[in-house]
Amino acid sequence: DVLKGLSPLHFPIAFPEVFLRRRPGFDVILGNPPWQEATIEDPAFWARHFPGLRSLPQREMEHERARLRRARPDLARALEAEIEETGRLRVALGSGFYPGMGTGDPDFYKAFCWRFWNLTAADGGRIGVVLPRSALSAKGSETFRKTVFAEAASVDLTLLLNNRQWVFPEVHPQYTIGLCAIAHGRAQGETIALRGPFATLAAFDAEHDAPGAWFAPADVLFWNDTASLPLLPTEQSVEVFTQLRKAPRLDLNDGASWRARPDTELHATAQKPLMDLKSETCPKGFWPVFKGESFDIWTPDTGEYYAFATPEKVLPWLYGKRLRSGKSRSDSAHAEFSAPYRQDKRTLACWRARIAFRDVSRATDSRTVRVCLLPPRVFIANQAPYLLWPRGDQLDQAFLLGALSSIPLDWYARRFVETHVNYFVFNPLPVPRPPRDDGRWRRVVALAGRLACPDQRFADWAEAVGVACGPLPEDEKQDMVAELDAIVARLYGLSEKQLVHIFETFHEGWDYGTRLKAVLGHFRRSAAP
């Protein structure tokens, strides 16, 4: 009953000549494993049968799904059957020797990675497989990467961007795909090679035999906690990447300087009972519930909301959540605050302007780290984590906002992001920490502070930072954005050549000439601290 429908295969029985010899295991495994999550999402199921459903606004989609469940009981039963079958798969994947399977949704490629590694001969066995980029960067594959980096003689990775679906027509055109060649053995020196990403067949044909950029496993483990591998566009990118990485991690906890921790507020699914998903405009006395699309860089309110919610319901729930989290979890961001602070309802983050960033984002979007200062008196769904500050004031917030909004930092983030700006990507981001008496620090604070305050909702925060509040003429705003890029580049210690490289390789096909010219002008004028 447990194995019903799973078609299990026991490799030592199926291939005794391979596993009972003196050197057990396959010499070579070649393949393209399935990339499929063992999950069934209700919206995705109905959208499969009724295309266009997911393009509806959230409130309309909820109404239409309820109507379809009543109108199509046959499909409702089919959904239940799929849920049952997927449940069996999840149990099988969760009970196998697949470390990391419990992080995120169970995915077949995670299990296959471990199968490939364990089924090949420990003495020189080789693997040549096609994997999604997440196998090289996602937290769920962290243990696999650390095992392979420590025990492989070489890990040779060629990355392909499925631009216009030139690699796989059925895979999203913005996905990155890894051609992975791994050899069992002893890791000595620089054993990890990266090539690409190649966005066309012509580029792949011309350059895939190039030597690539080689790194030692210790280098990769220094960049972040999860042994995630970056996408480096060219050989020169290695030098730029290394220079940016000299800055401290965003989540540095030195006990003295500012400290920022990402956190989420309302879960879009679990907290639906607290929200009004039906109203088209904000009811009197309600606050908007922001989602990722509710803001963009230097645009704190696009007018697109996930829902609305009444403070009378949500504030007590948030207060209780904070008390529970701060008391029961030592790794909680709330645990870093004192008990009196946590017990004071007036210190809930939603009462003041705060920094948030979009969780859903891609390295191939026009921007990846989409961060903004949001107005007070709004709630935020989990698609947009916000920052808590165990240490630091509004000046520190303005400085970090400026750094996170810059092209140099975004270029770095794009080396690791595939589809989400996860905490394990966000926390290790390199952020300079100059002293407050550094003129460049003061200039970043002034620029970012002013850009972040386009209307009177930010008056209190603007006063604390010491900047004016209100709309900016577009030409003045763009000049300030260009100057901010230049000052942040100086703080990273980038050379002019490295800064140009960042713009040249930032986004496929973007017209960067005008902005780069403005940035270089400010860069040359800001040489002295």
XYZ file of C-alpha atoms in Angstrom:
529
model
C 0.000 0.000 0.000
C 2.807 2.416 0.844
C 4.559 1.806 -2.484
C 1.382 1.775 -4.577
C 1.886 3.735 -7.786
C 5.531 4.573 -7.063
C 7.269 1.920 -9.251
C 10.348 1.525 -6.997
C 13.646 0.212 -8.343
C 16.325 -1.349 -6.118
C 19.606 -0.654 -7.918
C 21.801 -3.376 -6.349
C 19.245 -6.003 -7.384
C 18.668 -4.531 -10.835
C 22.410 -4.123 -11.540
C 24.323 -6.731 -9.467
C 27.256 -6.637 -11.926
C 27.728 -2.956 -11.029
C 27.266 -3.034 -7.271
C 28.830 -6.398 -6.354
C 32.172 -5.786 -8.040
C 35.311 -4.690 -6.186
C 34.761 -1.082 -7.320
C 31.007 -0.749 -6.757
C 28.932 1.894 -8.472
C 28.436 3.186 -11.990
C 31.460 4.560 -13.836
C 29.341 7.240 -15.509
C 25.799 8.547 -15.137
C 24.429 10.834 -17.859
C 20.951 12.311 -17.820
C 18.381 15.016 -17.371
C 16.325 14.297 -14.234
C 12.767 15.579 -13.816
C 12.383 19.028 -12.290
C 9.049 18.681 -10.595
C 7.897 19.600 -7.121
C 5.877 16.985 -5.252
C 3.201 19.557 -4.507
C -0.236 20.409 -5.816
C -1.317 24.031 -5.581
C -5.023 24.682 -5.811
C -4.690 27.804 -8.024
C -2.237 26.059 -10.370
C -4.565 23.044 -10.754
C -7.541 25.159 -11.787
C -5.389 27.355 -14.033
C -4.215 24.202 -15.825
C -7.812 23.569 -16.902
C -8.871 27.209 -17.226
C -5.987 29.241 -18.684
C -5.999 32.861 -17.659
C -7.302 32.208 -14.162
C -4.050 33.233 -12.471
C -3.938 36.504 -14.383
C -7.078 37.664 -12.566
C -6.774 40.031 -9.604
C -6.555 38.189 -6.284
C -10.150 38.879 -5.270
C -11.589 37.789 -8.644
C -9.442 34.668 -8.703
C -10.685 33.573 -5.263
C -14.296 34.063 -6.376
C -13.780 32.199 -9.663
C -12.073 29.219 -8.004
C -14.991 28.862 -5.608
C -17.428 28.973 -8.530
C -15.447 26.359 -10.501
C -15.402 23.963 -7.550
C -19.202 24.070 -7.509
C -19.608 23.925 -11.304
C -17.062 21.151 -11.959
C -17.293 18.491 -9.237
C -15.433 16.098 -11.577
C -12.384 18.321 -11.514
C -12.736 18.820 -7.772
C -12.517 15.024 -7.390
C -9.522 14.904 -9.744
C -7.809 17.514 -7.594
C -8.376 15.404 -4.485
C -6.921 12.349 -6.258
C -3.817 14.300 -7.273
C -3.401 15.571 -3.736
C -3.534 11.991 -2.434
C -0.997 10.739 -4.998
C 1.329 13.663 -4.321
C 1.095 12.934 -0.613
C 2.484 9.445 -1.207
C 5.352 10.903 -3.228
C 6.135 13.404 -0.487
C 6.296 10.606 2.084
C 8.660 8.611 -0.137
C 10.930 11.584 -0.783
C 10.883 12.651 2.844
C 11.831 9.210 4.150
C 14.747 8.597 1.777
C 18.376 9.602 2.255
C 17.994 12.983 0.606
C 19.393 15.614 3.017
C 17.788 18.999 2.422
C 14.540 17.583 1.099
C 12.709 19.075 4.063
C 13.808 22.619 3.153
C 11.304 24.174 0.786
C 8.980 22.031 -1.297
C 10.108 18.445 -2.065
C 11.500 18.388 -5.586
C 12.555 15.364 -7.629
C 15.820 16.942 -8.762
C 17.009 17.085 -5.126
C 16.518 13.332 -4.769
C 18.161 12.647 -8.125
C 21.227 14.692 -7.169
C 21.825 12.401 -4.205
C 21.056 9.313 -6.318
C 23.649 10.353 -8.910
C 26.275 10.968 -6.238
C 25.648 7.770 -4.276
C 25.231 5.475 -7.298
C 28.511 6.440 -8.972
C 31.806 4.834 -7.993
C 33.538 6.693 -5.171
C 36.818 5.949 -6.947
C 36.677 8.093 -10.080
C 32.998 7.807 -10.938
C 31.650 10.649 -13.084
C 28.327 12.417 -13.430
C 27.142 14.479 -16.419
C 23.654 15.847 -15.820
C 21.368 18.780 -16.575
C 20.074 20.548 -13.463
C 18.026 23.648 -12.690
C 19.973 26.615 -11.338
C 18.347 26.051 -7.942
C 20.441 22.878 -7.540
C 23.475 25.179 -7.557
C 22.056 27.921 -5.374
C 18.896 26.984 -3.391
C 19.069 26.291 0.319
C 17.411 22.874 -0.100
C 20.498 21.698 -2.019
C 23.010 23.179 0.412
C 24.071 19.861 1.973
C 24.490 18.263 -1.446
C 26.735 21.095 -2.661
C 28.865 21.076 0.477
C 29.291 17.296 0.225
C 30.258 17.396 -3.441
C 32.595 20.393 -3.079
C 34.443 18.626 -0.268
C 34.643 15.186 -1.919
C 34.840 15.810 -5.678
C 38.032 16.000 -7.705
C 36.291 18.521 -9.965
C 32.914 20.212 -10.379
C 32.647 21.733 -13.854
C 29.535 23.856 -14.418
C 28.360 25.483 -17.628
C 25.321 27.731 -17.173
C 22.745 28.457 -19.849
C 20.095 31.181 -19.821
C 17.003 29.811 -21.581
C 16.523 33.097 -23.441
C 13.732 32.691 -26.035
C 13.682 29.043 -24.888
C 16.680 28.066 -27.002
C 17.645 25.257 -24.604
C 14.265 23.813 -23.585
C 11.050 25.058 -25.238
C 8.929 23.909 -22.290
C 11.029 25.738 -19.643
C 10.463 29.408 -18.731
C 12.691 31.659 -20.898
C 14.189 33.376 -17.842
C 15.335 30.179 -16.121
C 19.010 29.344 -15.845
C 20.079 25.771 -16.517
C 23.277 24.053 -15.378
C 25.263 21.499 -17.381
C 27.082 19.749 -14.550
C 30.137 17.496 -14.902
C 31.273 16.084 -11.561
C 34.142 13.673 -10.874
C 34.506 11.733 -7.622
C 37.898 12.057 -5.985
C 39.820 14.255 -3.604
C 39.320 18.022 -3.641
C 42.687 19.750 -3.981
C 43.087 23.430 -4.799
C 40.691 25.089 -7.242
C 38.244 22.345 -8.166
C 35.072 24.306 -9.020
C 34.776 25.755 -12.542
C 32.096 28.162 -13.781
C 31.285 29.100 -17.376
C 28.507 31.267 -18.750
C 25.673 31.957 -18.501
C 25.265 31.678 -22.267
C 22.073 33.292 -23.571
C 22.266 31.933 -27.147
C 23.435 28.830 -28.956
C 25.979 30.945 -30.851
C 27.511 32.217 -27.613
C 27.600 28.688 -26.224
C 29.274 27.288 -29.354
C 31.865 30.051 -29.314
C 32.860 29.987 -25.655
C 31.862 26.787 -23.854
C 35.339 25.281 -24.330
C 36.982 28.285 -22.625
C 38.909 27.530 -19.403
C 36.272 29.129 -17.171
C 36.712 30.673 -13.738
C 38.086 28.240 -11.154
C 37.577 28.499 -7.393
C 38.572 26.559 -4.311
C 35.710 25.185 -2.172
C 36.843 27.460 0.671
C 36.254 30.499 -1.574
C 32.661 29.466 -2.244
C 31.968 28.785 1.432
C 33.243 32.267 2.311
C 30.757 34.014 0.001
C 27.642 32.780 1.816
C 26.376 30.190 4.284
C 24.823 27.834 1.747
C 27.686 27.209 -0.723
C 25.575 28.829 -3.451
C 27.380 29.470 -6.713
C 27.278 32.805 -8.549
C 26.478 33.484 -12.190
C 29.541 35.322 -13.502
C 29.017 36.768 -17.007
C 32.686 36.991 -18.065
C 36.203 36.331 -16.804
C 36.493 39.981 -15.721
C 33.409 39.491 -13.550
C 35.505 37.422 -11.132
C 37.590 40.477 -10.272
C 34.498 42.672 -9.794
C 32.757 40.005 -7.717
C 35.802 39.633 -5.471
C 36.032 43.390 -4.908
C 32.368 43.682 -3.919
C 32.711 40.701 -1.605
C 35.330 42.561 0.464
C 32.504 44.525 2.111
C 30.988 43.065 5.313
C 27.815 40.996 5.201
C 24.501 42.797 5.609
C 23.673 40.632 8.632
C 26.943 41.413 10.428
C 26.414 41.318 14.184
C 29.429 43.013 15.728
C 27.538 44.293 18.775
C 28.286 47.917 17.924
C 27.179 49.033 14.434
C 23.675 48.866 12.953
C 21.917 45.528 12.730
C 19.052 44.715 10.322
C 17.018 41.495 10.201
C 14.391 40.544 7.575
C 11.003 39.392 8.832
C 7.541 38.720 7.412
C 4.225 40.033 8.648
C 1.043 38.434 7.249
C 1.095 35.164 5.338
C -0.972 35.557 2.183
C -2.672 32.186 2.681
C -2.630 31.423 6.405
C -3.856 34.886 7.414
C -6.578 35.252 4.798
C -9.290 35.242 7.485
C -7.806 38.502 8.767
C -8.080 40.190 5.358
C -10.726 41.672 3.096
C -10.094 40.191 -0.359
C -13.382 41.367 -1.877
C -13.411 45.164 -1.610
C -12.004 47.037 -4.599
C -11.210 50.172 -2.617
C -9.977 50.491 0.938
C -12.939 50.460 3.364
C -13.082 53.208 5.945
C -10.846 52.440 8.912
C -8.950 49.685 7.032
C -5.287 49.657 5.991
C -3.989 48.313 2.645
C -2.134 44.991 2.666
C 0.934 45.448 0.472
C 2.340 42.729 -1.763
C 5.534 42.791 -3.826
C 3.917 44.659 -6.712
C 2.673 47.355 -4.316
C 6.040 49.141 -4.473
C 9.208 49.499 -6.512
C 12.560 51.244 -6.144
C 11.851 54.840 -5.018
C 8.119 54.198 -5.626
C 6.556 53.418 -2.232
C 2.963 52.907 -3.381
C 1.898 51.674 -6.825
C -1.777 51.402 -5.813
C -1.793 47.616 -6.369
C -2.628 45.845 -3.109
C -3.086 42.250 -2.043
C -6.050 43.016 0.199
C -7.267 45.335 2.945
C -7.376 44.685 6.681
C -8.713 46.343 9.789
C -6.171 47.271 12.494
C -8.636 46.119 15.151
C -8.145 42.535 13.988
C -4.580 42.511 12.724
C -2.725 44.512 15.370
C -3.610 42.101 18.239
C -2.641 39.159 16.044
C 0.729 40.763 15.132
C 1.354 41.592 18.782
C 0.701 37.995 19.829
C 2.855 36.656 17.014
C 5.752 38.887 18.097
C 5.483 37.825 21.731
C 5.426 34.137 20.788
C 8.294 34.429 18.321
C 10.513 36.513 20.562
C 10.025 34.165 23.494
C 10.131 30.737 21.870
C 12.714 31.069 19.075
C 16.263 32.153 19.818
C 16.950 32.723 16.106
C 13.917 34.982 15.705
C 14.613 38.591 14.759
C 12.239 39.600 17.570
C 14.386 37.780 20.141
C 17.088 40.428 19.691
C 14.804 43.073 21.201
C 14.300 43.540 24.924
C 11.185 42.143 26.588
C 9.848 45.646 27.433
C 10.203 46.643 23.771
C 8.379 43.537 22.554
C 5.620 44.060 25.122
C 4.991 47.648 24.004
C 2.275 47.579 21.333
C 3.356 51.002 20.122
C 6.636 49.536 18.816
C 4.963 47.304 16.212
C 6.744 47.977 12.924
C 3.576 48.872 10.999
C 3.186 52.161 12.895
C 6.279 53.656 11.243
C 7.910 53.885 7.830
C 9.981 50.746 7.181
C 12.135 49.172 4.507
C 10.747 46.196 2.558
C 11.905 44.222 -0.462
C 10.231 41.954 -2.991
C 10.694 38.258 -2.398
C 9.695 37.196 -5.927
C 12.341 38.429 -8.338
C 14.694 37.150 -11.029
C 18.252 37.808 -12.048
C 16.922 38.432 -15.569
C 14.407 41.128 -14.549
C 15.304 44.766 -15.171
C 16.085 44.962 -11.429
C 16.457 42.192 -8.865
C 16.659 43.764 -5.393
C 13.486 45.840 -5.465
C 13.597 47.635 -2.152
C 11.719 50.646 -0.861
C 10.774 52.619 2.229
C 7.063 51.902 2.769
C 4.685 54.350 4.455
C 3.370 53.804 7.972
C -0.048 52.290 8.623
C 0.127 49.535 6.023
C 0.322 45.780 6.506
C 2.592 43.608 4.374
C 1.990 40.115 2.983
C 4.821 37.598 3.022
C 5.723 38.315 -0.624
C 7.493 41.404 0.760
C 9.741 40.857 3.802
C 10.530 43.993 5.802
C 13.494 44.923 7.990
C 13.591 44.998 11.769
C 16.372 46.983 13.447
C 17.735 45.581 16.737
C 20.363 48.341 16.447
C 20.403 51.496 14.355
C 18.372 54.615 13.677
C 16.740 56.304 10.676
C 20.137 57.492 9.408
C 21.340 53.890 9.281
C 18.116 52.935 7.545
C 18.674 55.612 4.901
C 22.252 54.436 4.313
C 21.254 50.781 3.908
C 18.350 51.749 1.654
C 20.771 53.659 -0.572
C 23.188 50.741 -0.780
C 20.443 48.195 -1.503
C 18.970 50.431 -4.236
C 22.281 50.798 -6.089
C 23.311 49.129 -9.329
C 26.582 47.702 -7.850
C 24.747 45.815 -5.102
C 22.042 44.656 -7.503
C 24.724 43.346 -9.888
C 26.092 41.239 -7.029
C 22.641 39.968 -6.026
C 21.960 38.906 -9.609
C 24.874 36.482 -9.370
C 22.822 34.387 -6.908
C 19.107 35.062 -7.415
C 17.074 32.743 -9.626
C 13.406 33.295 -8.749
C 13.407 34.618 -5.157
C 15.404 37.001 -2.979
C 15.460 34.511 -0.115
C 16.887 35.285 3.304
C 19.944 33.149 2.571
C 20.595 35.391 -0.454
C 19.683 38.647 1.266
C 21.535 38.282 4.578
C 25.053 37.714 3.109
C 24.802 40.644 0.640
C 27.978 42.741 0.927
C 27.256 46.225 2.286
C 29.993 48.799 3.055
C 30.102 50.146 6.623
C 32.018 53.428 6.566
C 32.150 55.544 9.743
C 29.521 58.234 10.138
C 32.087 60.990 9.735
C 32.882 59.743 6.207
C 31.571 62.302 3.718
C 30.420 59.537 1.401
C 28.308 57.987 4.171
C 26.665 61.353 4.782
C 26.003 61.820 1.071
C 24.382 58.384 0.700
C 22.140 59.161 3.678
C 21.127 62.518 2.193
C 20.441 61.138 -1.293
C 18.593 57.990 -0.235
C 16.689 59.835 2.478
C 15.403 62.437 0.050
C 14.558 59.908 -2.688
C 12.614 57.792 -0.184
C 10.201 60.555 0.902
C 7.933 61.588 -2.003
C 4.928 62.628 0.126
C 3.833 63.693 3.601
C 3.300 60.137 4.848
C 7.065 60.063 5.366
C 7.319 63.420 7.158
C 8.352 61.972 10.543
C 11.004 59.710 9.026
C 12.301 62.543 6.807
C 12.613 64.841 9.814
C 14.648 62.218 11.672
C 16.998 61.848 8.683
C 17.173 65.609 8.137
C 15.837 65.731 4.580
C 12.957 67.453 2.839
C 9.746 65.635 1.987
C 7.708 65.792 -1.223
C 7.840 65.024 -4.948
C 11.021 65.597 -6.959
C 11.330 66.826 -10.571
C 12.139 63.785 -12.714
C 15.474 65.126 -14.003
C 16.624 65.969 -10.478
C 15.515 62.550 -9.226
C 17.448 60.697 -11.942
C 20.576 62.756 -11.269
C 20.347 61.854 -7.575
C 19.958 58.161 -8.462
C 23.058 58.358 -10.671
C 25.065 60.070 -7.932
C 23.957 57.415 -5.456
C 25.263 54.661 -7.750
C 28.591 56.493 -8.010
C 29.039 57.086 -4.273
C 28.145 53.480 -3.412
C 30.615 52.265 -6.054
C 33.313 54.362 -4.355
C 32.443 52.846 -0.987
C 32.913 49.375 -2.488
C 36.354 50.430 -3.729
C 35.457 49.779 -7.359
C 37.631 51.166 -10.130
C 36.104 53.010 -13.060
C 36.783 50.002 -15.287
C 34.983 47.704 -12.845
C 32.022 50.086 -12.628
C 31.726 50.130 -16.420
C 31.818 46.319 -16.438
C 28.908 46.223 -13.982
C 26.790 48.314 -16.331
C 27.864 46.375 -19.418
C 26.925 43.022 -17.900
C 24.012 44.081 -15.696
C 21.075 43.228 -17.952
C 20.882 41.569 -21.357
C 20.093 44.178 -24.008
C 19.431 47.171 -21.716
C 20.176 50.706 -22.884
C 22.536 51.892 -20.167
C 24.523 54.573 -22.022
C 22.818 57.674 -20.622
C 22.743 56.426 -17.046
C 26.341 55.215 -17.124
C 27.508 58.586 -18.443
C 25.775 60.365 -15.552
C 27.131 57.870 -13.002
C 30.702 58.202 -14.309
C 30.467 61.975 -14.067
C 29.615 61.749 -10.374
C 32.124 58.927 -9.882
C 35.011 61.046 -11.154
C 33.978 63.983 -8.993
C 33.733 61.850 -5.842
C 37.263 60.412 -5.797
C 38.139 61.928 -2.430
C 36.403 60.719 0.770
